[in-house]
Amino acid sequence: MKEIFHRTSIRNYQDKPVETEKIEKMLRAAMAAPSAGNQQPWEFYVVTDKDALKKLAKTSPYAGCTANAPMAFVACYRKNCDMPEYAQIDVSAAVENLLLEADSLGLGAVWLGIAPLTDRMEAVRQVLSMPQELDAFAIIPCGYPVRAGVQQDRYDTNRIHWVKSC
């Protein structure tokens, strides 16, 4: 799958809206992720409102690029799922799927971590008026990239440990 080796973090976007069909494809990809016990704790906010995007940009020192994005996803998780200790892991898999699908659609996106920092999680909750049973996990601004990024090769044989049979 070429997207695994092509996807990069994109923080600068063209002034062009993302089509609803592409947003749905990214959400479908996200929700196709594996989850512990098939609990699927994820929920997603799709934010296209410019005011809300600007407010989200202030919820973390790293979220500034959200202000100029045509849209952003906010990945959340339900706290009352069957195995809450795995909810953030499950949503991580969903976010990665979303990022790979964005790349395959010619879009750029970046994963901005919010959880587990409670002040950032609460700031996002306030911006989106989220119910208490949800926690914000990540902001993913998305749009058509101003320029393509080049992914670095992160393969490192020093980080591989073989356990072989005798």
mmCIF file of C-alpha atoms in Angstrom:
data_model
loop_
_atom_site.group_PDB
_atom_site.id
_atom_site.type_symbol
_atom_site.label_atom_id
_atom_site.label_comp_id
_atom_site.label_asym_id
_atom_site.label_seq_id
_atom_site.Cartn_x
_atom_site.Cartn_y
_atom_site.Cartn_z
ATOM 1 C CA MET A 1 0.000 0.000 0.000
ATOM 2 C CA LYS A 2 1.820 3.065 -1.277
ATOM 3 C CA GLU A 3 0.102 5.439 1.177
ATOM 4 C CA ILE A 4 2.041 3.946 4.098
ATOM 5 C CA PHE A 5 5.292 5.117 2.474
ATOM 6 C CA HIS A 6 3.887 8.332 1.002
ATOM 7 C CA ARG A 7 1.852 9.889 3.844
ATOM 8 C CA THR A 8 3.410 12.835 5.639
ATOM 9 C CA SER A 9 2.158 15.381 8.142
ATOM 10 C CA ILE A 10 0.648 18.271 6.173
ATOM 11 C CA ARG A 11 -0.020 21.574 7.965
ATOM 12 C CA ASN A 12 -0.590 23.989 5.060
ATOM 13 C CA TYR A 13 -3.716 23.766 2.941
ATOM 14 C CA GLN A 14 -5.143 25.335 -0.173
ATOM 15 C CA ASP A 15 -8.208 27.524 0.226
ATOM 16 C CA LYS A 16 -10.438 24.810 -1.191
ATOM 17 C CA PRO A 17 -13.172 22.847 0.612
ATOM 18 C CA VAL A 18 -12.939 19.093 1.055
ATOM 19 C CA GLU A 19 -15.808 17.340 -0.688
ATOM 20 C CA THR A 20 -18.394 15.577 1.478
ATOM 21 C CA GLU A 21 -17.796 12.316 -0.413
ATOM 22 C CA LYS A 22 -14.105 12.390 0.527
ATOM 23 C CA ILE A 23 -14.921 13.179 4.158
ATOM 24 C CA GLU A 24 -17.217 10.158 4.246
ATOM 25 C CA LYS A 25 -14.533 7.928 2.698
ATOM 26 C CA MET A 26 -12.057 8.999 5.374
ATOM 27 C CA LEU A 27 -14.601 8.316 8.119
ATOM 28 C CA ARG A 28 -15.390 4.894 6.634
ATOM 29 C CA ALA A 29 -11.669 4.086 6.591
ATOM 30 C CA ALA A 30 -11.332 5.237 10.198
ATOM 31 C CA MET A 31 -14.227 3.091 11.347
ATOM 32 C CA ALA A 32 -12.814 0.031 9.553
ATOM 33 C CA ALA A 33 -9.988 -0.051 12.121
ATOM 34 C CA PRO A 34 -9.590 -2.969 14.500
ATOM 35 C CA SER A 35 -10.636 -2.461 18.104
ATOM 36 C CA ALA A 36 -10.293 -4.424 21.328
ATOM 37 C CA GLY A 37 -13.260 -6.732 21.740
ATOM 38 C CA ASN A 38 -14.776 -4.998 18.695
ATOM 39 C CA GLN A 39 -15.914 -2.236 21.060
ATOM 40 C CA GLN A 40 -15.465 0.542 18.451
ATOM 41 C CA PRO A 41 -15.309 3.371 21.023
ATOM 42 C CA TRP A 42 -14.703 6.094 18.441
ATOM 43 C CA GLU A 43 -16.842 9.048 17.535
ATOM 44 C CA PHE A 44 -15.843 11.862 15.193
ATOM 45 C CA TYR A 45 -16.709 15.517 14.964
ATOM 46 C CA VAL A 46 -16.395 16.968 11.456
ATOM 47 C CA VAL A 47 -15.630 20.658 11.815
ATOM 48 C CA THR A 48 -15.956 23.022 8.846
ATOM 49 C CA ASP A 49 -17.047 26.133 10.748
ATOM 50 C CA LYS A 50 -14.214 28.699 10.515
ATOM 51 C CA ASP A 51 -14.871 30.085 13.992
ATOM 52 C CA ALA A 52 -14.717 26.624 15.548
ATOM 53 C CA LEU A 53 -11.520 25.814 13.606
ATOM 54 C CA LYS A 54 -9.895 28.979 14.976
ATOM 55 C CA LYS A 55 -10.961 28.056 18.512
ATOM 56 C CA LEU A 56 -9.642 24.499 18.111
ATOM 57 C CA ALA A 57 -6.317 25.989 16.965
ATOM 58 C CA LYS A 58 -5.934 27.485 20.455
ATOM 59 C CA THR A 59 -6.541 24.253 22.400
ATOM 60 C CA SER A 60 -2.918 23.116 22.065
ATOM 61 C CA PRO A 61 0.385 24.865 21.367
ATOM 62 C CA TYR A 62 0.736 22.579 18.328
ATOM 63 C CA ALA A 63 -2.744 23.046 16.832
ATOM 64 C CA GLY A 64 -2.211 26.429 15.150
ATOM 65 C CA CYS A 65 -2.476 24.992 11.632
ATOM 66 C CA THR A 66 -6.112 24.109 12.349
ATOM 67 C CA ALA A 67 -7.085 27.779 12.005
ATOM 68 C CA ASN A 68 -6.313 27.799 8.277
ATOM 69 C CA ALA A 69 -7.534 24.313 7.415
ATOM 70 C CA PRO A 70 -10.735 23.970 5.407
ATOM 71 C CA MET A 71 -11.886 21.314 7.852
ATOM 72 C CA ALA A 72 -10.801 19.151 10.743
ATOM 73 C CA PHE A 73 -11.836 15.907 12.328
ATOM 74 C CA VAL A 74 -11.878 15.626 16.088
ATOM 75 C CA ALA A 75 -11.482 11.990 17.056
ATOM 76 C CA CYS A 76 -13.109 11.131 20.379
ATOM 77 C CA TYR A 77 -13.777 8.031 22.422
ATOM 78 C CA ARG A 78 -16.640 6.932 24.621
ATOM 79 C CA LYS A 79 -15.565 6.524 28.233
ATOM 80 C CA ASN A 80 -18.307 3.991 29.005
ATOM 81 C CA CYS A 81 -17.110 1.350 26.514
ATOM 82 C CA ASP A 82 -16.515 -2.290 27.481
ATOM 83 C CA MET A 83 -12.734 -1.995 27.772
ATOM 84 C CA PRO A 84 -11.930 1.671 28.421
ATOM 85 C CA GLU A 85 -8.257 0.890 28.996
ATOM 86 C CA TYR A 86 -7.986 0.127 25.254
ATOM 87 C CA ALA A 87 -10.111 3.009 23.921
ATOM 88 C CA GLN A 88 -7.178 5.299 23.104
ATOM 89 C CA ILE A 89 -5.369 2.459 21.335
ATOM 90 C CA ASP A 90 -8.488 1.742 19.286
ATOM 91 C CA VAL A 91 -8.885 5.398 18.292
ATOM 92 C CA SER A 92 -5.178 5.510 17.348
ATOM 93 C CA ALA A 93 -5.788 2.758 14.805
ATOM 94 C CA ALA A 94 -8.809 4.659 13.471
ATOM 95 C CA VAL A 95 -6.844 7.899 13.119
ATOM 96 C CA GLU A 96 -4.050 6.121 11.227
ATOM 97 C CA ASN A 97 -6.604 4.641 8.810
ATOM 98 C CA LEU A 98 -8.109 8.107 8.316
ATOM 99 C CA LEU A 99 -4.667 9.604 7.558
ATOM 100 C CA LEU A 100 -3.862 6.885 5.025
ATOM 101 C CA GLU A 101 -7.206 7.353 3.280
ATOM 102 C CA ALA A 102 -6.668 11.126 3.190
ATOM 103 C CA ASP A 103 -3.368 10.545 1.394
ATOM 104 C CA SER A 104 -4.988 8.146 -1.081
ATOM 105 C CA LEU A 105 -7.581 10.833 -1.903
ATOM 106 C CA GLY A 106 -4.945 13.475 -2.656
ATOM 107 C CA LEU A 107 -5.497 15.257 0.645
ATOM 108 C CA GLY A 108 -3.093 16.177 3.394
ATOM 109 C CA ALA A 109 -3.659 15.916 7.133
ATOM 110 C CA VAL A 110 -1.802 15.916 10.413
ATOM 111 C CA TRP A 111 -2.431 14.101 13.700
ATOM 112 C CA LEU A 112 -2.473 16.583 16.584
ATOM 113 C CA GLY A 113 -2.519 14.734 19.892
ATOM 114 C CA ILE A 114 -4.902 15.982 22.566
ATOM 115 C CA ALA A 115 -5.253 13.009 24.931
ATOM 116 C CA PRO A 116 -4.082 12.226 27.537
ATOM 117 C CA LEU A 117 -3.514 15.874 28.513
ATOM 118 C CA THR A 118 -6.657 16.749 30.455
ATOM 119 C CA ASP A 119 -6.381 20.521 29.983
ATOM 120 C CA ARG A 120 -6.320 20.097 26.191
ATOM 121 C CA MET A 121 -9.091 17.501 26.287
ATOM 122 C CA GLU A 122 -11.259 19.880 28.299
ATOM 123 C CA ALA A 123 -10.480 22.815 25.990
ATOM 124 C CA VAL A 124 -11.661 20.794 22.983
ATOM 125 C CA ARG A 125 -14.758 19.694 24.931
ATOM 126 C CA GLN A 126 -15.625 23.342 25.537
ATOM 127 C CA VAL A 127 -15.153 24.385 21.895
ATOM 128 C CA LEU A 128 -17.384 21.566 20.608
ATOM 129 C CA SER A 129 -19.825 21.415 23.555
ATOM 130 C CA MET A 130 -19.047 17.706 23.845
ATOM 131 C CA PRO A 131 -21.033 15.565 26.267
ATOM 132 C CA GLN A 132 -19.233 14.271 29.373
ATOM 133 C CA GLU A 133 -19.367 10.645 28.165
ATOM 134 C CA LEU A 134 -16.916 11.519 25.350
ATOM 135 C CA ASP A 135 -13.267 12.456 25.618
ATOM 136 C CA ALA A 136 -11.348 14.234 22.864
ATOM 137 C CA PHE A 137 -8.403 12.231 21.573
ATOM 138 C CA ALA A 138 -6.948 14.115 18.588
ATOM 139 C CA ILE A 139 -7.538 16.947 16.159
ATOM 140 C CA ILE A 140 -6.868 16.088 12.519
ATOM 141 C CA PRO A 141 -6.868 19.175 10.259
ATOM 142 C CA CYS A 142 -7.306 18.155 6.638
ATOM 143 C CA GLY A 143 -7.349 19.708 3.190
ATOM 144 C CA TYR A 144 -5.667 19.936 -0.166
ATOM 145 C CA PRO A 145 -1.955 20.441 0.510
ATOM 146 C CA VAL A 146 -0.196 23.596 -0.622
ATOM 147 C CA ARG A 147 2.760 21.327 -1.475
ATOM 148 C CA ALA A 148 3.464 17.644 -1.154
ATOM 149 C CA GLY A 149 5.659 16.460 1.657
ATOM 150 C CA VAL A 150 8.416 13.885 1.348
ATOM 151 C CA GLN A 151 8.351 11.078 3.846
ATOM 152 C CA GLN A 152 11.636 10.243 5.525
ATOM 153 C CA ASP A 153 12.799 6.633 5.631
ATOM 154 C CA ARG A 154 12.435 5.592 9.271
ATOM 155 C CA TYR A 155 13.469 1.969 8.832
ATOM 156 C CA ASP A 156 16.178 1.233 11.409
ATOM 157 C CA THR A 157 17.641 -2.248 11.724
ATOM 158 C CA ASN A 158 18.934 -1.350 15.213
ATOM 159 C CA ARG A 159 15.324 -1.361 16.419
ATOM 160 C CA ILE A 160 14.628 -4.899 15.244
ATOM 161 C CA HIS A 161 15.191 -7.806 17.605
ATOM 162 C CA TRP A 162 14.879 -11.301 16.201
ATOM 163 C CA VAL A 163 13.854 -14.202 18.423
ATOM 164 C CA LYS A 164 14.726 -17.293 16.405
ATOM 165 C CA SER A 165 14.313 -20.946 17.073
ATOM 166 C CA CYS A 166 17.503 -22.975 17.595
#
